[in-house]
Amino acid sequence: MVSNYGVSLFCSFLLISSAAAYVIPTPTTPTTPTPKPPTTTPSLSPPKAPVSPVVYPPKSPSPPIGVKPPVSPYPPKAPTPSIGVKPPVGIYPPKAPTYPPKAPTPSIGVKPPVGIYPPKAPTYPPKIPTPSIGVKPPVVTYPPKGPSPSIGVKPPVGIYPPKGPYPPKTVSPPAPAPYYGSLPPLKKEECVPKCGTRCAKHSRMAVCMRACTTCCSRCKCVPPGTYGNQKLCGRCYSDMTTHGGRLKCP
């Protein structure tokens, strides 16, 4: 009994809930849409002019085959003038009269031209009479000339006072070269190293050393360098000769 009552309550609850959830729609009147006015955009270009139809001229009838069309006549040509005959010249108005140019006025200080005189008679030189055959012409005599000076003889010069005597010039003889030269004298021990330097480039060094040491022991001098400069050691070194007459010192 209780179960049936609960079922009925449950069913009534479902019906109430379904009735609350369901809403009956109210009837609505149908609305008709309002038509929109057409939107037209105004054209910015000017209105075009109406085009007139092209009218072509009627074609001329074509001539039949084999018949030439008539040639249009040309006006006659003007006659060409013959060669050497000038065409007639038109009449021009008369030219204005031309006047001769005025003579220039003479500048200051210039004399005006003198009047025209009659031409003078031509003058001819007098003729020289031709001498007759066998007669000599006269010889013209000239005044005698003065005596011409002989060749190599000067004309006389004016007389001048005699010059006084001049004292004779005294020519001093050249000073003799020093006998031992201007270099300081060497000792006997210094001759060997000096001669070794002097004969360093000689082709025969032994012969050069023997002659150099002999000259050094006598003249107490050896010139500097390997060649020349003998006069620095005086006449003793530069004038020393061998038995054959040749220079001894290198």
Short mmCIF file of N, CA and C in Angstrom, two decimals, residues 8-138:
data_model
loop_
_atom_site.label_atom_id
_atom_site.label_comp_id
_atom_site.label_asym_id
_atom_site.label_seq_id
_atom_site.Cartn_x
_atom_site.Cartn_y
_atom_site.Cartn_z
N SER A 8 2.94 6.91 -6.82
CA SER A 8 2.07 7.97 -7.32
C SER A 8 2.65 9.35 -7.04
N LEU A 9 3.27 9.51 -5.88
CA LEU A 9 3.89 10.80 -5.57
C LEU A 9 5.05 11.11 -6.53
N PHE A 10 5.74 10.04 -6.79
CA PHE A 10 6.91 10.22 -7.70
C PHE A 10 6.46 10.60 -9.08
N CYS A 11 5.37 10.03 -9.55
CA CYS A 11 4.86 10.32 -10.89
C CYS A 11 4.32 11.74 -10.96
N SER A 12 3.62 12.15 -9.86
CA SER A 12 3.07 13.50 -9.84
C SER A 12 4.20 14.56 -9.82
N PHE A 13 5.26 14.20 -9.11
CA PHE A 13 6.41 15.11 -9.07
C PHE A 13 7.02 15.27 -10.43
N LEU A 14 7.12 14.18 -11.21
CA LEU A 14 7.70 14.23 -12.56
C LEU A 14 6.83 15.05 -13.49
N LEU A 15 5.48 14.90 -13.33
CA LEU A 15 4.58 15.65 -14.19
C LEU A 15 4.69 17.14 -13.93
N ILE A 16 4.77 17.49 -12.59
CA ILE A 16 4.85 18.91 -12.25
C ILE A 16 6.14 19.51 -12.79
N SER A 17 7.22 18.73 -12.66
CA SER A 17 8.51 19.27 -13.12
C SER A 17 8.56 19.39 -14.63
N SER A 18 7.94 18.47 -15.31
CA SER A 18 7.93 18.56 -16.79
C SER A 18 7.04 19.68 -17.25
N ALA A 19 5.89 19.94 -16.50
CA ALA A 19 4.99 21.02 -16.88
C ALA A 19 5.65 22.37 -16.64
N ALA A 20 6.46 22.46 -15.57
CA ALA A 20 7.15 23.73 -15.30
C ALA A 20 8.23 23.99 -16.33
N ALA A 21 8.85 22.90 -16.81
CA ALA A 21 9.92 23.09 -17.80
C ALA A 21 9.37 23.41 -19.17
N TYR A 22 8.23 23.00 -19.51
CA TYR A 22 7.65 23.24 -20.84
C TYR A 22 6.89 24.53 -20.81
N VAL A 23 7.20 25.46 -21.70
CA VAL A 23 6.53 26.76 -21.79
C VAL A 23 5.83 26.81 -23.12
N ILE A 24 4.61 27.15 -23.12
CA ILE A 24 3.82 27.20 -24.36
C ILE A 24 4.19 28.49 -25.08
N PRO A 25 4.68 28.40 -26.29
CA PRO A 25 5.05 29.64 -27.02
C PRO A 25 3.83 30.43 -27.39
N THR A 26 4.01 31.79 -27.28
CA THR A 26 2.92 32.69 -27.61
C THR A 26 2.94 32.94 -29.10
N PRO A 27 1.77 32.99 -29.71
CA PRO A 27 1.74 33.21 -31.17
C PRO A 27 2.20 34.64 -31.52
N THR A 28 3.10 34.79 -32.54
CA THR A 28 3.64 36.10 -33.00
C THR A 28 3.17 36.35 -34.40
N THR A 29 2.90 37.64 -34.64
CA THR A 29 2.42 38.04 -35.98
C THR A 29 3.62 38.11 -36.95
N PRO A 30 3.46 37.59 -38.13
CA PRO A 30 4.60 37.64 -39.10
C PRO A 30 4.89 39.07 -39.56
N THR A 31 6.18 39.42 -39.56
CA THR A 31 6.62 40.78 -39.97
C THR A 31 7.11 40.73 -41.42
N THR A 32 6.62 41.65 -42.20
CA THR A 32 7.02 41.72 -43.63
C THR A 32 8.25 42.63 -43.75
N PRO A 33 9.28 42.18 -44.43
CA PRO A 33 10.50 43.05 -44.57
C PRO A 33 10.22 44.25 -45.45
N THR A 34 10.76 45.41 -45.02
CA THR A 34 10.58 46.66 -45.78
C THR A 34 11.64 46.73 -46.89
N PRO A 35 11.22 46.93 -48.10
CA PRO A 35 12.22 46.99 -49.21
C PRO A 35 13.10 48.25 -49.12
N LYS A 36 14.43 48.08 -49.35
CA LYS A 36 15.40 49.22 -49.34
C LYS A 36 15.41 49.93 -50.67
N PRO A 37 15.54 51.24 -50.62
CA PRO A 37 15.61 51.98 -51.92
C PRO A 37 16.92 51.64 -52.66
N PRO A 38 16.84 51.55 -53.94
CA PRO A 38 18.08 51.22 -54.71
C PRO A 38 19.11 52.37 -54.63
N THR A 39 20.32 51.97 -54.35
CA THR A 39 21.44 52.97 -54.26
C THR A 39 22.14 53.04 -55.60
N THR A 40 22.12 54.21 -56.19
CA THR A 40 22.79 54.44 -57.50
C THR A 40 23.92 55.46 -57.30
N THR A 41 25.12 55.10 -57.72
CA THR A 41 26.29 56.03 -57.62
C THR A 41 26.32 56.93 -58.83
N PRO A 42 26.39 58.25 -58.63
CA PRO A 42 26.40 59.18 -59.80
C PRO A 42 27.71 59.02 -60.57
N SER A 43 27.62 59.00 -61.86
CA SER A 43 28.82 58.88 -62.75
C SER A 43 29.50 60.24 -62.86
N LEU A 44 30.85 60.22 -62.70
CA LEU A 44 31.62 61.47 -62.76
C LEU A 44 31.95 61.88 -64.18
N SER A 45 31.96 60.96 -65.16
CA SER A 45 32.31 61.32 -66.54
C SER A 45 31.15 62.04 -67.20
N PRO A 46 31.46 63.03 -68.09
CA PRO A 46 30.37 63.75 -68.76
C PRO A 46 29.61 62.83 -69.70
N PRO A 47 28.42 63.19 -70.01
CA PRO A 47 27.62 62.32 -70.91
C PRO A 47 28.23 62.32 -72.31
N LYS A 48 28.25 61.14 -72.89
CA LYS A 48 28.80 60.98 -74.23
C LYS A 48 27.85 61.52 -75.27
N ALA A 49 28.49 62.14 -76.28
CA ALA A 49 27.68 62.66 -77.39
C ALA A 49 27.22 61.50 -78.25
N PRO A 50 26.09 61.62 -78.84
CA PRO A 50 25.60 60.52 -79.70
C PRO A 50 26.47 60.39 -80.94
N VAL A 51 26.86 59.18 -81.24
CA VAL A 51 27.71 58.89 -82.39
C VAL A 51 26.86 58.84 -83.63
N SER A 52 27.28 59.71 -84.61
CA SER A 52 26.53 59.74 -85.88
C SER A 52 27.03 58.62 -86.77
N PRO A 53 26.21 58.02 -87.53
CA PRO A 53 26.65 56.93 -88.42
C PRO A 53 27.56 57.46 -89.51
N VAL A 54 28.60 56.66 -89.87
CA VAL A 54 29.55 57.02 -90.92
C VAL A 54 28.91 56.80 -92.27
N VAL A 55 28.98 57.88 -93.08
CA VAL A 55 28.37 57.81 -94.43
C VAL A 55 29.51 57.77 -95.43
N TYR A 56 29.64 56.75 -96.22
CA TYR A 56 30.67 56.60 -97.24
C TYR A 56 30.14 57.09 -98.57
N PRO A 57 31.06 57.75 -99.39
CA PRO A 57 30.58 58.21 -100.71
C PRO A 57 30.31 57.02 -101.61
N PRO A 58 29.39 57.20 -102.53
CA PRO A 58 29.07 56.07 -103.44
C PRO A 58 30.24 55.77 -104.36
N LYS A 59 30.50 54.50 -104.55
CA LYS A 59 31.56 54.08 -105.43
C LYS A 59 31.21 54.34 -106.88
N SER A 60 32.29 54.81 -107.61
CA SER A 60 32.08 55.02 -109.04
C SER A 60 32.01 53.68 -109.73
N PRO A 61 31.22 53.60 -110.77
CA PRO A 61 31.09 52.30 -111.47
C PRO A 61 32.40 51.94 -112.13
N SER A 62 32.82 50.71 -111.94
CA SER A 62 34.06 50.23 -112.53
C SER A 62 33.89 50.09 -114.03
N PRO A 63 34.91 50.55 -114.80
CA PRO A 63 34.78 50.44 -116.26
C PRO A 63 34.82 48.97 -116.67
N PRO A 64 34.26 48.69 -117.77
CA PRO A 64 34.28 47.30 -118.25
C PRO A 64 35.69 46.87 -118.60
N ILE A 65 35.90 45.59 -118.59
CA ILE A 65 37.21 45.03 -118.88
C ILE A 65 37.58 45.29 -120.31
N GLY A 66 38.82 45.78 -120.52
CA GLY A 66 39.32 46.05 -121.87
C GLY A 66 39.09 47.46 -122.34
N VAL A 67 38.41 48.29 -121.56
CA VAL A 67 38.15 49.69 -121.96
C VAL A 67 38.98 50.58 -121.03
N LYS A 68 39.86 51.47 -121.62
CA LYS A 68 40.69 52.36 -120.83
C LYS A 68 39.87 53.54 -120.32
N PRO A 69 40.14 54.01 -119.11
CA PRO A 69 39.38 55.17 -118.62
C PRO A 69 39.82 56.43 -119.36
N PRO A 70 38.95 57.40 -119.44
CA PRO A 70 39.32 58.65 -120.15
C PRO A 70 40.42 59.40 -119.39
N VAL A 71 41.39 59.93 -120.16
CA VAL A 71 42.52 60.68 -119.59
C VAL A 71 42.09 62.13 -119.40
N SER A 72 42.40 62.68 -118.18
CA SER A 72 42.02 64.06 -117.92
C SER A 72 42.97 65.00 -118.66
N PRO A 73 42.47 66.02 -119.35
CA PRO A 73 43.36 66.94 -120.10
C PRO A 73 44.14 67.84 -119.14
N TYR A 74 45.44 68.10 -119.46
CA TYR A 74 46.31 68.98 -118.68
C TYR A 74 46.37 70.34 -119.34
N PRO A 75 46.63 71.40 -118.57
CA PRO A 75 46.73 72.74 -119.19
C PRO A 75 47.99 72.80 -120.06
N PRO A 76 48.00 73.60 -121.10
CA PRO A 76 49.17 73.67 -122.02
C PRO A 76 50.35 74.33 -121.31
N LYS A 77 51.57 73.82 -121.60
CA LYS A 77 52.77 74.37 -120.99
C LYS A 77 53.16 75.68 -121.63
N ALA A 78 53.83 76.56 -120.82
CA ALA A 78 54.30 77.84 -121.35
C ALA A 78 55.50 77.59 -122.26
N PRO A 79 55.67 78.37 -123.32
CA PRO A 79 56.79 78.15 -124.25
C PRO A 79 58.11 78.49 -123.54
N THR A 80 59.10 77.60 -123.70
CA THR A 80 60.42 77.83 -123.10
C THR A 80 61.17 78.85 -123.92
N PRO A 81 61.86 79.82 -123.28
CA PRO A 81 62.60 80.84 -124.05
C PRO A 81 63.81 80.20 -124.73
N SER A 82 64.11 80.69 -125.89
CA SER A 82 65.26 80.17 -126.64
C SER A 82 66.56 80.62 -125.97
N ILE A 83 67.63 79.85 -126.25
CA ILE A 83 68.93 80.13 -125.62
C ILE A 83 69.49 81.44 -126.17
N GLY A 84 69.98 82.29 -125.27
CA GLY A 84 70.57 83.57 -125.67
C GLY A 84 69.60 84.73 -125.69
N VAL A 85 68.33 84.44 -125.52
CA VAL A 85 67.33 85.52 -125.52
C VAL A 85 66.93 85.77 -124.07
N LYS A 86 67.15 87.00 -123.61
CA LYS A 86 66.82 87.36 -122.24
C LYS A 86 65.33 87.64 -122.12
N PRO A 87 64.73 87.26 -121.01
CA PRO A 87 63.30 87.57 -120.84
C PRO A 87 63.12 89.07 -120.66
N PRO A 88 61.93 89.55 -120.98
CA PRO A 88 61.70 91.01 -120.83
C PRO A 88 61.82 91.42 -119.37
N VAL A 89 62.52 92.53 -119.17
CA VAL A 89 62.73 93.04 -117.83
C VAL A 89 61.59 93.98 -117.47
N GLY A 90 61.15 93.86 -116.22
CA GLY A 90 60.07 94.73 -115.78
C GLY A 90 60.52 96.18 -115.67
N ILE A 91 59.59 97.06 -115.66
CA ILE A 91 59.88 98.50 -115.57
C ILE A 91 60.11 98.84 -114.11
N TYR A 92 61.32 99.39 -113.84
CA TYR A 92 61.67 99.79 -112.47
C TYR A 92 61.60 101.31 -112.36
N PRO A 93 61.41 101.83 -111.18
CA PRO A 93 61.39 103.29 -111.00
C PRO A 93 62.77 103.87 -111.26
N PRO A 94 62.90 105.12 -111.66
CA PRO A 94 64.21 105.72 -111.96
C PRO A 94 65.06 105.81 -110.69
N LYS A 95 66.37 105.59 -110.88
CA LYS A 95 67.30 105.65 -109.76
C LYS A 95 67.56 107.08 -109.34
N ALA A 96 67.92 107.23 -108.06
CA ALA A 96 68.24 108.55 -107.54
C ALA A 96 69.56 109.03 -108.12
N PRO A 97 69.74 110.32 -108.38
CA PRO A 97 71.00 110.81 -108.97
C PRO A 97 72.16 110.64 -107.99
N THR A 98 73.29 110.19 -108.51
CA THR A 98 74.50 110.00 -107.70
C THR A 98 75.38 111.23 -107.81
N TYR A 99 75.95 111.63 -106.68
CA TYR A 99 76.81 112.80 -106.63
C TYR A 99 78.26 112.36 -106.46
N PRO A 100 79.21 113.11 -107.00
CA PRO A 100 80.63 112.72 -106.83
C PRO A 100 81.05 112.89 -105.38
N PRO A 101 81.98 112.06 -104.93
CA PRO A 101 82.41 112.18 -103.52
C PRO A 101 83.15 113.49 -103.28
N LYS A 102 82.97 113.98 -102.08
CA LYS A 102 83.61 115.24 -101.71
C LYS A 102 85.10 115.02 -101.48
N ALA A 103 85.87 116.04 -101.84
CA ALA A 103 87.32 115.96 -101.61
C ALA A 103 87.60 116.10 -100.12
N PRO A 104 88.56 115.33 -99.58
CA PRO A 104 88.85 115.45 -98.14
C PRO A 104 89.47 116.80 -97.81
N THR A 105 89.09 117.30 -96.68
CA THR A 105 89.62 118.59 -96.24
C THR A 105 91.05 118.41 -95.79
N PRO A 106 91.98 119.29 -96.19
CA PRO A 106 93.38 119.13 -95.79
C PRO A 106 93.55 119.34 -94.28
N SER A 107 94.42 118.50 -93.70
CA SER A 107 94.69 118.62 -92.28
C SER A 107 95.55 119.84 -92.01
N ILE A 108 95.66 120.18 -90.73
CA ILE A 108 96.42 121.38 -90.34
C ILE A 108 97.90 121.14 -90.63
N GLY A 109 98.54 122.13 -91.26
CA GLY A 109 99.97 122.03 -91.56
C GLY A 109 100.26 121.43 -92.93
N VAL A 110 99.24 120.94 -93.64
CA VAL A 110 99.43 120.36 -94.97
C VAL A 110 99.00 121.39 -96.02
N LYS A 111 99.89 121.65 -96.97
CA LYS A 111 99.58 122.64 -98.00
C LYS A 111 98.61 122.06 -99.01
N PRO A 112 97.69 122.89 -99.52
CA PRO A 112 96.76 122.39 -100.54
C PRO A 112 97.52 122.13 -101.84
N PRO A 113 96.97 121.28 -102.72
CA PRO A 113 97.66 121.00 -103.98
C PRO A 113 97.76 122.24 -104.87
N VAL A 114 98.89 122.35 -105.55
CA VAL A 114 99.15 123.49 -106.43
C VAL A 114 98.48 123.25 -107.77
N GLY A 115 98.16 124.31 -108.44
CA GLY A 115 97.51 124.22 -109.74
C GLY A 115 98.33 123.43 -110.75
N ILE A 116 97.67 122.94 -111.77
CA ILE A 116 98.32 122.12 -112.79
C ILE A 116 99.09 123.04 -113.75
N TYR A 117 100.38 122.70 -113.94
CA TYR A 117 101.22 123.46 -114.87
C TYR A 117 101.41 122.65 -116.15
N PRO A 118 101.75 123.32 -117.20
CA PRO A 118 101.99 122.58 -118.45
C PRO A 118 103.23 121.71 -118.31
N PRO A 119 103.27 120.58 -118.94
CA PRO A 119 104.43 119.68 -118.81
C PRO A 119 105.69 120.32 -119.38
N LYS A 120 106.81 120.03 -118.69
CA LYS A 120 108.08 120.56 -119.15
C LYS A 120 108.61 119.74 -120.31
N ALA A 121 109.44 120.41 -121.11
CA ALA A 121 110.05 119.71 -122.24
C ALA A 121 111.11 118.75 -121.73
N PRO A 122 111.22 117.56 -122.27
CA PRO A 122 112.23 116.59 -121.79
C PRO A 122 113.63 117.08 -122.09
N THR A 123 114.50 116.87 -121.12
CA THR A 123 115.90 117.26 -121.28
C THR A 123 116.72 116.03 -121.61
N TYR A 124 117.60 116.13 -122.56
CA TYR A 124 118.45 115.02 -122.99
C TYR A 124 119.90 115.36 -122.67
N PRO A 125 120.72 114.38 -122.32
CA PRO A 125 122.14 114.68 -122.05
C PRO A 125 122.85 115.07 -123.34
N PRO A 126 123.88 115.91 -123.24
CA PRO A 126 124.60 116.32 -124.46
C PRO A 126 125.32 115.14 -125.09
N LYS A 127 125.33 115.11 -126.37
CA LYS A 127 125.99 114.03 -127.08
C LYS A 127 127.48 114.25 -127.10
N ILE A 128 128.21 113.17 -126.91
CA ILE A 128 129.68 113.22 -126.95
C ILE A 128 130.09 113.05 -128.40
N PRO A 129 130.89 113.97 -128.90
CA PRO A 129 131.29 113.84 -130.32
C PRO A 129 132.16 112.61 -130.51
N THR A 130 131.86 111.85 -131.50
CA THR A 130 132.64 110.65 -131.81
C THR A 130 133.95 111.07 -132.44
N PRO A 131 135.07 110.53 -131.95
CA PRO A 131 136.37 110.92 -132.54
C PRO A 131 136.52 110.36 -133.95
N SER A 132 137.15 111.13 -134.73
CA SER A 132 137.38 110.68 -136.11
C SER A 132 138.47 109.62 -136.13
N ILE A 133 138.53 108.91 -137.20
CA ILE A 133 139.48 107.81 -137.31
C ILE A 133 140.89 108.36 -137.38
N GLY A 134 141.80 107.82 -136.56
CA GLY A 134 143.19 108.24 -136.54
C GLY A 134 143.48 109.38 -135.60
N VAL A 135 142.45 109.96 -134.96
CA VAL A 135 142.65 111.08 -134.03
C VAL A 135 142.38 110.56 -132.64
N LYS A 136 143.37 110.73 -131.73
CA LYS A 136 143.23 110.26 -130.37
C LYS A 136 142.40 111.25 -129.56
N PRO A 137 141.59 110.75 -128.67
CA PRO A 137 140.81 111.67 -127.83
C PRO A 137 141.72 112.38 -126.84
N PRO A 138 141.35 113.56 -126.38
CA PRO A 138 142.19 114.29 -125.43
C PRO A 138 142.26 113.56 -124.10
#
